[in-house]
Amino acid sequence: MSTIRSQVSPPMGGAIRGPMGVFGGTFDPIHYGHLRTAFELLDSLRLPEMRFMPAGNPPHRTATFASNELRLRMVQAATAGQPRFTVDDREMRKLGPSYSVETLAELREEFPERPLCLVIGMDAFLGLPRWHQWRTLLDLAHLVVAHRPGWRAPSMGPLGELLVDHGTGTVRDLHDSISGKIYIHAVTQLEISSTEVRALMAAGRDPCYLMPDAVRQIVLESGCYARKEEAQG
Ligand code: ATP
């Protein structure tokens, strides 16, 4: 387990009660698809906190396009106006690979009695059996799966069985226990992806209205997506 202390911004004043949403991603860059999803979950699940966890950029993995420092600045800028959004840079501070199960184990140690809700997209959920120690995730946290309206949950295979054992349609369950439930929630789908934003910027076009203006300023000033497919490490 990492001994590196994370930095959470804004600094938490006093102890927060109630479930913490944990929203991981490369956020390269962060855009309104991420922010709207996070906000709808915050609201519908009555979460006092949604913690954004930008993924690290370890040397053995495909590098992100913007540096850790820039991605962190973008996430901080994007979330600054919403007091229930916080940013935790612990995964960026790790030198080795960063697995969700390890991040959740650290959070569980820091918050032994607080429900944790790991937010994942439907694509990620369908690939869950390939995650490192995936069955341990539910010992540490709830899973909140954000999906398109009209989508049907898998009813067969390991994920079908997992849903039979752990699925719930009741928000209260996410507040009454600290881990172990899977809650599937429809969110408004904004067809924005970081890949498309990067491609657009590499073509010299303006990403306005796809992301908050403060993030747009950072990407324009830094030029981090100005040239196509050139990772910055
Ligand atoms: P890339 O295009 O580089 O793969 P991305 O736009 O998918 O990036 P990530 O940082 O990889 O962004 O995503 C973090 C999380 O946000 C993932 O769980 C992903 O499913 C979710 N997500 C990404 N885009 C959207 C969107 N438009 N609406 C809802 N959720 C999204």
Tab-separated table of C-alpha atoms and ligand atoms in Angstrom:
chain	number	residue	atom	x	y	z
A	1	MET	CA	0.000	0.000	0.000
A	2	SER	CA	1.237	3.458	-0.912
A	3	THR	CA	2.342	5.710	1.899
A	4	ILE	CA	2.063	8.789	-0.287
A	5	ARG	CA	-0.364	11.291	1.128
A	6	SER	CA	-2.958	12.496	-1.286
A	7	GLN	CA	-3.880	16.120	-1.670
A	8	VAL	CA	-7.554	16.826	-1.787
A	9	SER	CA	-8.822	20.118	-3.046
A	10	PRO	CA	-10.626	22.059	-1.845
A	11	PRO	CA	-9.359	21.014	1.618
A	12	MET	CA	-12.093	19.236	3.513
A	13	GLY	CA	-13.446	21.321	6.348
A	14	GLY	CA	-14.595	19.035	9.150
A	15	ALA	CA	-15.774	15.453	8.722
A	16	ILE	CA	-18.191	14.842	5.871
A	17	ARG	CA	-20.817	12.220	6.475
A	18	GLY	CA	-22.612	10.193	3.856
A	19	PRO	CA	-21.368	8.341	0.793
A	20	MET	CA	-18.380	9.539	-1.182
A	21	GLY	CA	-18.596	9.192	-4.945
A	22	VAL	CA	-15.244	8.277	-6.492
A	23	PHE	CA	-14.943	9.237	-10.149
A	24	GLY	CA	-11.760	8.083	-11.856
A	25	GLY	CA	-10.580	8.812	-15.368
A	26	THR	CA	-7.687	10.110	-17.380
A	27	PHE	CA	-9.545	13.409	-17.927
A	28	ASP	CA	-7.325	14.206	-20.900
A	29	PRO	CA	-9.101	16.646	-21.021
A	30	ILE	CA	-12.097	16.766	-18.664
A	31	HIS	CA	-15.320	17.759	-20.507
A	32	TYR	CA	-19.031	18.283	-19.944
A	33	GLY	CA	-19.780	14.554	-20.441
A	34	HIS	CA	-17.815	13.857	-17.241
A	35	LEU	CA	-19.169	16.838	-15.347
A	36	ARG	CA	-22.825	16.311	-16.171
A	37	THR	CA	-22.595	12.619	-15.213
A	38	ALA	CA	-20.907	13.484	-11.919
A	39	PHE	CA	-23.477	16.143	-11.130
A	40	GLU	CA	-26.508	13.980	-11.917
A	41	LEU	CA	-25.155	11.220	-9.683
A	42	LEU	CA	-24.370	13.680	-6.905
A	43	ASP	CA	-27.913	14.916	-7.098
A	44	SER	CA	-29.855	11.667	-7.604
A	45	LEU	CA	-27.852	9.618	-5.121
A	46	ARG	CA	-27.779	12.458	-2.577
A	47	LEU	CA	-23.980	12.293	-2.305
A	48	PRO	CA	-22.329	14.965	-0.155
A	49	GLU	CA	-19.100	14.552	-2.156
A	50	MET	CA	-17.959	13.449	-5.584
A	51	ARG	CA	-14.217	12.973	-5.594
A	52	PHE	CA	-12.483	13.250	-8.971
A	53	MET	CA	-9.427	10.989	-9.178
A	54	PRO	CA	-7.296	11.725	-12.229
A	55	ALA	CA	-5.340	8.624	-13.217
A	56	GLY	CA	-1.576	8.672	-13.051
A	57	ASN	CA	0.773	8.503	-15.978
A	58	PRO	CA	3.265	5.756	-15.162
A	59	PRO	CA	6.137	5.252	-17.595
A	60	HIS	CA	5.186	1.704	-18.631
A	61	ARG	CA	1.762	2.726	-19.914
A	62	THR	CA	0.676	4.695	-22.952
A	63	ALA	CA	1.316	8.287	-21.961
A	64	THR	CA	-1.486	10.754	-21.653
A	65	PHE	CA	-1.427	13.697	-24.052
A	66	ALA	CA	-1.402	16.432	-21.429
A	67	SER	CA	1.017	16.136	-18.501
A	68	ASN	CA	-0.148	15.144	-15.014
A	69	GLU	CA	0.214	18.723	-13.892
A	70	LEU	CA	-1.969	20.091	-16.672
A	71	ARG	CA	-4.654	17.416	-16.295
A	72	LEU	CA	-4.805	18.111	-12.582
A	73	ARG	CA	-5.101	21.852	-13.198
A	74	MET	CA	-7.911	21.211	-15.688
A	75	VAL	CA	-9.858	19.001	-13.265
A	76	GLN	CA	-9.409	21.563	-10.493
A	77	ALA	CA	-10.562	24.369	-12.758
A	78	ALA	CA	-13.559	22.374	-13.994
A	79	THR	CA	-14.773	21.461	-10.529
A	80	ALA	CA	-14.049	24.735	-8.733
A	81	GLY	CA	-17.611	26.061	-8.904
A	82	GLN	CA	-19.287	23.070	-7.277
A	83	PRO	CA	-18.556	22.768	-3.541
A	84	ARG	CA	-19.457	19.071	-3.472
A	85	PHE	CA	-16.875	18.242	-6.159
A	86	THR	CA	-13.406	17.539	-4.782
A	87	VAL	CA	-10.173	16.474	-6.489
A	88	ASP	CA	-7.788	13.857	-5.159
A	89	ASP	CA	-4.406	13.510	-6.889
A	90	ARG	CA	-3.197	10.335	-5.150
A	91	GLU	CA	-3.117	8.223	-8.323
A	92	MET	CA	-0.954	10.822	-10.039
A	93	ARG	CA	1.529	10.719	-7.186
A	94	LYS	CA	2.155	6.995	-7.540
A	95	LEU	CA	5.149	5.885	-9.549
A	96	GLY	CA	3.950	2.381	-10.343
A	97	PRO	CA	0.672	1.127	-11.743
A	98	SER	CA	-2.414	2.388	-10.063
A	99	TYR	CA	-5.285	-0.058	-9.616
A	100	SER	CA	-8.771	0.936	-8.488
A	101	VAL	CA	-8.728	-1.792	-5.878
A	102	GLU	CA	-5.630	-0.256	-4.250
A	103	THR	CA	-7.044	3.255	-4.341
A	104	LEU	CA	-10.250	2.020	-2.730
A	105	ALA	CA	-8.292	0.103	-0.087
A	106	GLU	CA	-6.513	3.335	0.851
A	107	LEU	CA	-9.764	5.258	1.001
A	108	ARG	CA	-11.348	2.514	3.076
A	109	GLU	CA	-8.503	2.785	5.560
A	110	GLU	CA	-8.936	6.557	5.764
A	111	PHE	CA	-12.730	6.381	5.939
A	112	PRO	CA	-13.576	3.116	7.697
A	113	GLU	CA	-17.228	3.945	8.239
A	114	ARG	CA	-18.083	5.971	5.196
A	115	PRO	CA	-19.876	4.426	2.197
A	116	LEU	CA	-17.743	4.629	-0.951
A	117	CYS	CA	-19.370	4.632	-4.398
A	118	LEU	CA	-17.029	3.889	-7.277
A	119	VAL	CA	-18.547	5.446	-10.390
A	120	ILE	CA	-17.948	3.585	-13.641
A	121	GLY	CA	-19.399	3.814	-17.111
A	122	MET	CA	-21.287	0.925	-18.666
A	123	ASP	CA	-18.353	0.057	-20.910
A	124	ALA	CA	-16.120	-0.284	-17.887
A	125	PHE	CA	-18.716	-2.387	-16.062
A	126	LEU	CA	-18.969	-4.834	-18.966
A	127	GLY	CA	-15.186	-5.264	-18.794
A	128	LEU	CA	-15.091	-5.559	-15.007
A	129	PRO	CA	-13.962	-9.223	-14.911
A	130	ARG	CA	-10.679	-8.089	-16.505
A	131	TRP	CA	-9.922	-5.636	-13.682
A	132	HIS	CA	-7.216	-6.401	-11.144
A	133	GLN	CA	-8.826	-8.219	-8.166
A	134	TRP	CA	-12.277	-7.265	-9.435
A	135	ARG	CA	-14.185	-9.361	-6.905
A	136	THR	CA	-12.517	-7.493	-4.047
A	137	LEU	CA	-13.892	-4.151	-5.270
A	138	LEU	CA	-17.292	-4.846	-3.732
A	139	ASP	CA	-15.714	-5.613	-0.344
A	140	LEU	CA	-14.384	-2.064	-0.378
A	141	ALA	CA	-17.044	-0.004	-2.128
A	142	HIS	CA	-20.386	0.088	-3.880
A	143	LEU	CA	-20.344	0.257	-7.665
A	144	VAL	CA	-22.449	2.919	-9.338
A	145	VAL	CA	-22.839	2.221	-13.031
A	146	ALA	CA	-23.772	5.208	-15.193
A	147	HIS	CA	-25.498	4.198	-18.402
A	148	ARG	CA	-27.617	5.311	-21.308
A	149	PRO	CA	-31.389	5.383	-20.770
A	150	GLY	CA	-32.938	2.231	-22.219
A	151	TRP	CA	-29.932	0.008	-21.620
A	152	ARG	CA	-30.588	-3.423	-20.052
A	153	ALA	CA	-28.394	-4.973	-17.406
A	154	PRO	CA	-26.617	-8.266	-18.252
A	155	SER	CA	-28.661	-11.187	-16.960
A	156	MET	CA	-26.210	-14.010	-17.607
A	157	GLY	CA	-22.546	-14.814	-17.052
A	158	PRO	CA	-20.402	-13.562	-14.169
A	159	LEU	CA	-21.844	-10.034	-14.330
A	160	GLY	CA	-25.424	-11.343	-14.381
A	161	GLU	CA	-24.655	-13.396	-11.270
A	162	LEU	CA	-22.940	-10.441	-9.643
A	163	LEU	CA	-26.047	-8.329	-10.213
A	164	VAL	CA	-28.315	-10.996	-8.710
A	165	ASP	CA	-26.149	-11.055	-5.571
A	166	HIS	CA	-25.315	-7.356	-5.269
A	167	GLY	CA	-27.725	-5.311	-7.403
A	168	THR	CA	-30.052	-2.794	-5.803
A	169	GLY	CA	-32.518	-0.249	-7.122
A	170	THR	CA	-32.668	1.623	-3.831
A	171	VAL	CA	-30.522	4.695	-3.201
A	172	ARG	CA	-31.010	4.197	0.543
A	173	ASP	CA	-28.913	1.006	0.345
A	174	LEU	CA	-25.911	3.104	-0.730
A	175	HIS	CA	-26.267	5.146	2.444
A	176	ASP	CA	-27.067	2.310	4.841
A	177	SER	CA	-24.046	0.099	4.102
A	178	ILE	CA	-20.460	1.017	3.323
A	179	SER	CA	-19.869	-1.355	0.374
A	180	GLY	CA	-21.174	-4.334	-1.547
A	181	LYS	CA	-24.038	-2.960	-3.666
A	182	ILE	CA	-24.297	-2.324	-7.398
A	183	TYR	CA	-26.575	0.506	-8.399
A	184	ILE	CA	-27.264	1.179	-12.075
A	185	HIS	CA	-28.362	4.681	-12.917
A	186	ALA	CA	-29.331	6.317	-16.201
A	187	VAL	CA	-27.643	9.646	-16.871
A	188	THR	CA	-28.047	12.119	-19.701
A	189	GLN	CA	-25.646	11.112	-22.399
A	190	LEU	CA	-23.635	13.900	-23.919
A	191	GLU	CA	-21.769	12.452	-26.846
A	192	ILE	CA	-18.446	14.030	-25.980
A	193	SER	CA	-15.194	12.148	-25.588
A	194	SER	CA	-11.717	13.354	-24.739
A	195	THR	CA	-10.454	11.622	-27.880
A	196	GLU	CA	-12.772	13.726	-30.024
A	197	VAL	CA	-11.865	16.914	-28.167
A	198	ARG	CA	-8.166	16.236	-28.755
A	199	ALA	CA	-8.742	15.497	-32.444
A	200	LEU	CA	-10.736	18.680	-32.817
A	201	MET	CA	-8.004	20.736	-31.201
A	202	ALA	CA	-5.289	19.072	-33.235
A	203	ALA	CA	-7.219	20.215	-36.292
A	204	GLY	CA	-7.050	23.779	-34.964
A	205	ARG	CA	-10.738	24.006	-34.019
A	206	ASP	CA	-12.254	25.577	-30.909
A	207	PRO	CA	-13.558	23.259	-28.135
A	208	CYS	CA	-15.928	25.880	-26.710
A	209	TYR	CA	-19.202	24.528	-25.258
A	210	LEU	CA	-17.676	21.051	-24.883
A	211	MET	CA	-15.917	21.939	-21.644
A	212	PRO	CA	-15.959	24.754	-19.070
A	213	ASP	CA	-14.307	27.936	-20.228
A	214	ALA	CA	-11.651	27.698	-17.523
A	215	VAL	CA	-10.534	24.342	-18.955
A	216	ARG	CA	-10.656	25.689	-22.489
A	217	GLN	CA	-8.327	28.517	-21.434
A	218	ILE	CA	-5.813	26.036	-20.031
A	219	VAL	CA	-5.765	23.867	-23.152
A	220	LEU	CA	-5.503	26.868	-25.456
A	221	GLU	CA	-2.752	28.560	-23.462
A	222	SER	CA	-0.689	25.401	-22.971
A	223	GLY	CA	-1.160	24.135	-26.527
A	224	CYS	CA	-1.150	20.633	-25.066
A	225	TYR	CA	-3.431	19.180	-27.754
A	226	ALA	CA	-2.224	21.361	-30.576
A	227	ARG	CA	-0.424	18.628	-32.451
A	228	LYS	CA	-1.967	15.275	-33.111
A	229	GLU	CA	-1.011	12.071	-31.302
A	230	GLU	CA	2.093	13.480	-29.669
A	231	ALA	CA	2.145	12.343	-26.081
A	232	GLN	CA	3.716	14.635	-23.512
A	233	GLY	CA	4.474	12.053	-20.812
B	1	ATP	P1	-10.936	9.022	-24.002
B	1	ATP	O1	-11.746	9.473	-25.190
B	1	ATP	O2	-9.536	9.588	-23.964
B	1	ATP	O3	-10.983	7.526	-23.809
B	1	ATP	P2	-13.103	9.744	-22.159
B	1	ATP	O4	-13.784	10.913	-22.740
B	1	ATP	O5	-13.792	8.404	-22.301
B	1	ATP	O6	-11.611	9.665	-22.694
B	1	ATP	P3	-12.116	9.185	-19.500
B	1	ATP	O7	-11.276	10.118	-18.717
B	1	ATP	O8	-11.483	7.980	-20.063
B	1	ATP	O9	-12.811	10.063	-20.666
B	1	ATP	O10	-13.435	8.808	-18.715
B	1	ATP	C1	-13.573	8.776	-17.327
B	1	ATP	C2	-14.946	8.233	-17.012
B	1	ATP	O11	-15.939	9.077	-17.578
B	1	ATP	C3	-15.216	6.833	-17.577
B	1	ATP	O12	-15.930	6.090	-16.594
B	1	ATP	C4	-16.098	7.081	-18.789
B	1	ATP	O13	-16.993	5.999	-19.022
B	1	ATP	C5	-16.850	8.336	-18.363
B	1	ATP	N1	-17.226	9.170	-19.500
B	1	ATP	C6	-16.445	9.615	-20.485
B	1	ATP	N2	-17.124	10.365	-21.371
B	1	ATP	C7	-18.403	10.400	-20.935
B	1	ATP	C8	-19.614	11.019	-21.410
B	1	ATP	N3	-19.649	11.737	-22.535
B	1	ATP	N4	-20.729	10.838	-20.682
B	1	ATP	C9	-20.706	10.100	-19.553
B	1	ATP	N5	-19.603	9.488	-19.042
B	1	ATP	C10	-18.462	9.643	-19.713
